Amino acid sequence: MSRLLSYILLLLLYSIPACLGQDSSRMIRLTMAEGLPSNNVYSLLQDRNGYLWVTTDNGIAKYNGYTFRTFNAADGLPLEMFGIFEDAQRRLWVDYYGYTLGYIKDNKVKFIDYEFAKDAIKGFRTMVRNGRVFFLADDDLVEIDSNDKPIAYPVPSPRPRIFIHPEPDKFLNIYGNRLFECRIADGQLACKFLCTLPEVMVNAQIIQRNVTDSGFLGYAPGASFLHFYNIYTCTYEHIDLTRYGAKESEGILLFYRLDDRVCVITNEALYLLDLNLRLIERKIDHNTIQNLSQVSFFITDGSANEWYATTADGVLMRPSTPILFRGNKHIAALTKSVNVGNTTSGNSYWWSSKQKTLYAVSPDLSIRFFTSFPNADVQAVREHGDELYIAFTQSVFNGVYTYNVPQRKLDFFTAGRYISYTSHEEEKKQVGYDDHFLTSIFNLNEYRPGIFFSSSRGGGIFKITRSNDSAHIQRFFSDRYPNMVFDSFNNKYWLYNKERLALFDPETGKQAIMPIEQLKRLNISSISQLQVDKHNNIYILTDKLIFQFNLRSFKLRYLHPNVDLTNVLMRIQGNMVFLAGNFGLGYATISDDGMLSPFTIFRNIRRHYYNRIYDLMVNSQNNIIITTDQAAYSLSVSELLAAKAQLNAKQDSRLVVSSPEQKSIQSGDTIHLQQETEMLNFDLINFYGSGRRQFIYKIGDKNEWQTTEAGEVYIGEVPAGRMYKIQCYVHDDILKSKTYTFYIYRSPYWYQTSTWRIVFWIAGALLFATLVLGIVLLTRNIVARSNEKRRLLTDLELRAIHAQINPHFIFNTLGSAMYFISKKKMDDAYLHVNKFSRLLRSYLQASRNRYVTLSEELEMLKNYIELQQIRFENKFGYEINVENKVAADAIQIPSLLLQPLVENAINHGLFHLPEGKKGSLQIRFYQGSSSDELICTIEDNGVGRRKSREIRRSSDAQYESYGTKLTQELINIFKKYEKMNIYLEYIDKPEPESGTIVKLTIRNLKYVA
């Protein structure tokens, strides 16, 4: 009965801490003990580089997850600071009471030279609108531009209450009970009347940055309700916090906008609302965390961690990563215990050196019984029905014993049995009934019923064959192997110590040894642990990596879990590999072909859950037990797999380089350095880290890896004008970051630039260059003369064709003018000749050039067609369409290429339409199969080519058309001399339609230079 009472009291003792403050078990607390300048915190901010800024009543602290850098009066800041805000230039503006404006950038405090009345201290609060920074100073709205220059906009009302508007580039101003909307225009602040405010809004406290998408909020400190005013409907709403589940006794201490949410902090809780003021979540409740002072601010960082500022307890962080380390009150007694034995049924045995107690744990993770051995140290336990085989060492009980659980009786393992002994050094001998023969045993492994193997502290492997009346002990070799792992696949034992690995055959007693020299060739400097899986893989854990070797295929892999592997435990259960250490808990899965997946890591954040791990065990029921110096934790494998989906995918660590300016580095980035820069300063932001950091880096691919604890990297010897690759990763006491790969480029002096190096090379080889240049110039002169002849020939041919086009066009146009004169239509004739003169000038200009832009050609075509419309008394209409993808101002086409084709369509197609039928001319330009191909179609609804030929044959004048002939000659010239492929195609419309489609395709287009 007394033992049962002791057991109950022991369980109660260990279960009390797990019951207190459940919510607080997830909270990481930062106080003055960790370097915070004060435990009274006003506000929090995460800047764009990832640093956390903490505003306290004793300065502002910059936090990287390891240390705090404090800015206070020693840096010129006033003592009364209450906030901080970042702008587009990464200037961190400090909200405070003082006599001047100031900000922090690149770890320096800077002040703005602005003249305003300094007869009284003022409160400055930053307002940022579209990246622009504004302050209210005296009766001015002051903007600070990117060059730190202040620009004042007088507010057209005394004692203004300026705050931001829901819309960009606007502000709100309250004067008396009148609300004005203000906008900056032409260097002035222009305001217009918006609404008349109710009295409650006039007297409410309004924070300059706190608006929703439709209005602004106000409150009275300590009241249990908010005031909301909609600026678009000029309506007021009274918002009682009881609608969010608040108690009537709760009073508002602070509210503010947090990205797309509104945060309301009361004396008892924290409420997150959306911008329509609907409840999203009721956050931290002061009653759930014992001895917690008032929460004063809340933010969520870029990795979804939640940060809470308090008035007396510093800063609390609730990590976004799933927390697996929750104490199990049923096995709380296993704290600081090690696993000394497991059974296939799921029972496990744990030894507490401090309590000198052996615990038996059931598969359901409850303690079945416990037994104290005050003067013992248990090394291994094996279960056989109601009996336990226990190996003791370094105590009064030194050897192997049997323990009857129901009777609680301890006896020698070889008690009552005649012992014989065989050594590799001597023959078999009879020992007699010496019960103390087996001493200082590391472990006890049952190979077959009645046959055991163990290793001894004195060296050697012992085979113990035990029957009812005798026991034979056989000793193999003298090497000292503290660890034995049975390989069921090969039916052998793996033996190892820090510097040697051996494979032992229990049937023959032979071993194959791999000494440290051979291990080092495989990059294994020291063996921490060895495990075997069912795929015939062995896993060797070192303090730097995990070595996986397949005994069947002889393939090996090096695995890097990106954690500190010092003092790490490794276990394999089924198709999973588990790691546990000061970093936390990790696992990877083994595929059917024996490949290992990347490790998923659940972190012991800042060693919050334990400082030292004692043991890791996974039983046959897939239950995981982790014993530490603070608690015994348990979870199932299924819970572990489910938690993986909740892991935050966002990066929780960032590498920052502080010169030439502070910048967060991503892999692939390039940092441009000035010539005088000789040092890079690294910093790692990691809110889950702990301890001292070591920066391991390498410049280039050939150099060796180097280490710096200060984060300083000397680059003074890196030459200018070239790109250099830098690789860097960071170790702290428990974690290893990913490897960052980025580049640096040092700007060269003028004489180090590639341009001047080329000049020096040219100057040095001037004699040789002169000779070569003379030959080149002579050759080029000959080629140039040939090209000039070719160009002149091309120009002469083009001018000859253009000379035929222009008289042909002039003849037709003058004929039209003569027609109008003969008909006494003097106005039409005048208009016709006037348009003709303008168009003629355009054609004369175009005929001097080989190419014109498509837009210029379109303008000439429009003028020409309109001229023809006058000539034919608007007998036809026209339409010109250019596809959006065609850049008319950039594309160049041959001059006067299209006008003859359009003239043919009008004169030979549309002119002969019967009376009463309206002609239609459609010209379309669109892109072909590629950007250097242009297609033009000229479509008319005229009589068609066949009918036109019949009309010409029947005409007495026998008019001869030059359009097709001249156009084809132009095309042939450009194909021959300009390498521009132009294709012309005539398509007759099928009946009953009439008319012709001319398709012109131009490839290898030219563009405006």
Tab-separated table of C-alpha atoms in Angstrom, residues 389 618 720:
chain	number	residue	atom	x	y	z
A	389	TYR	CA	17.060	-9.882	-17.052
A	618	VAL	CA	9.755	4.462	-30.877
A	720	ALA	CA	37.611	44.774	-58.991
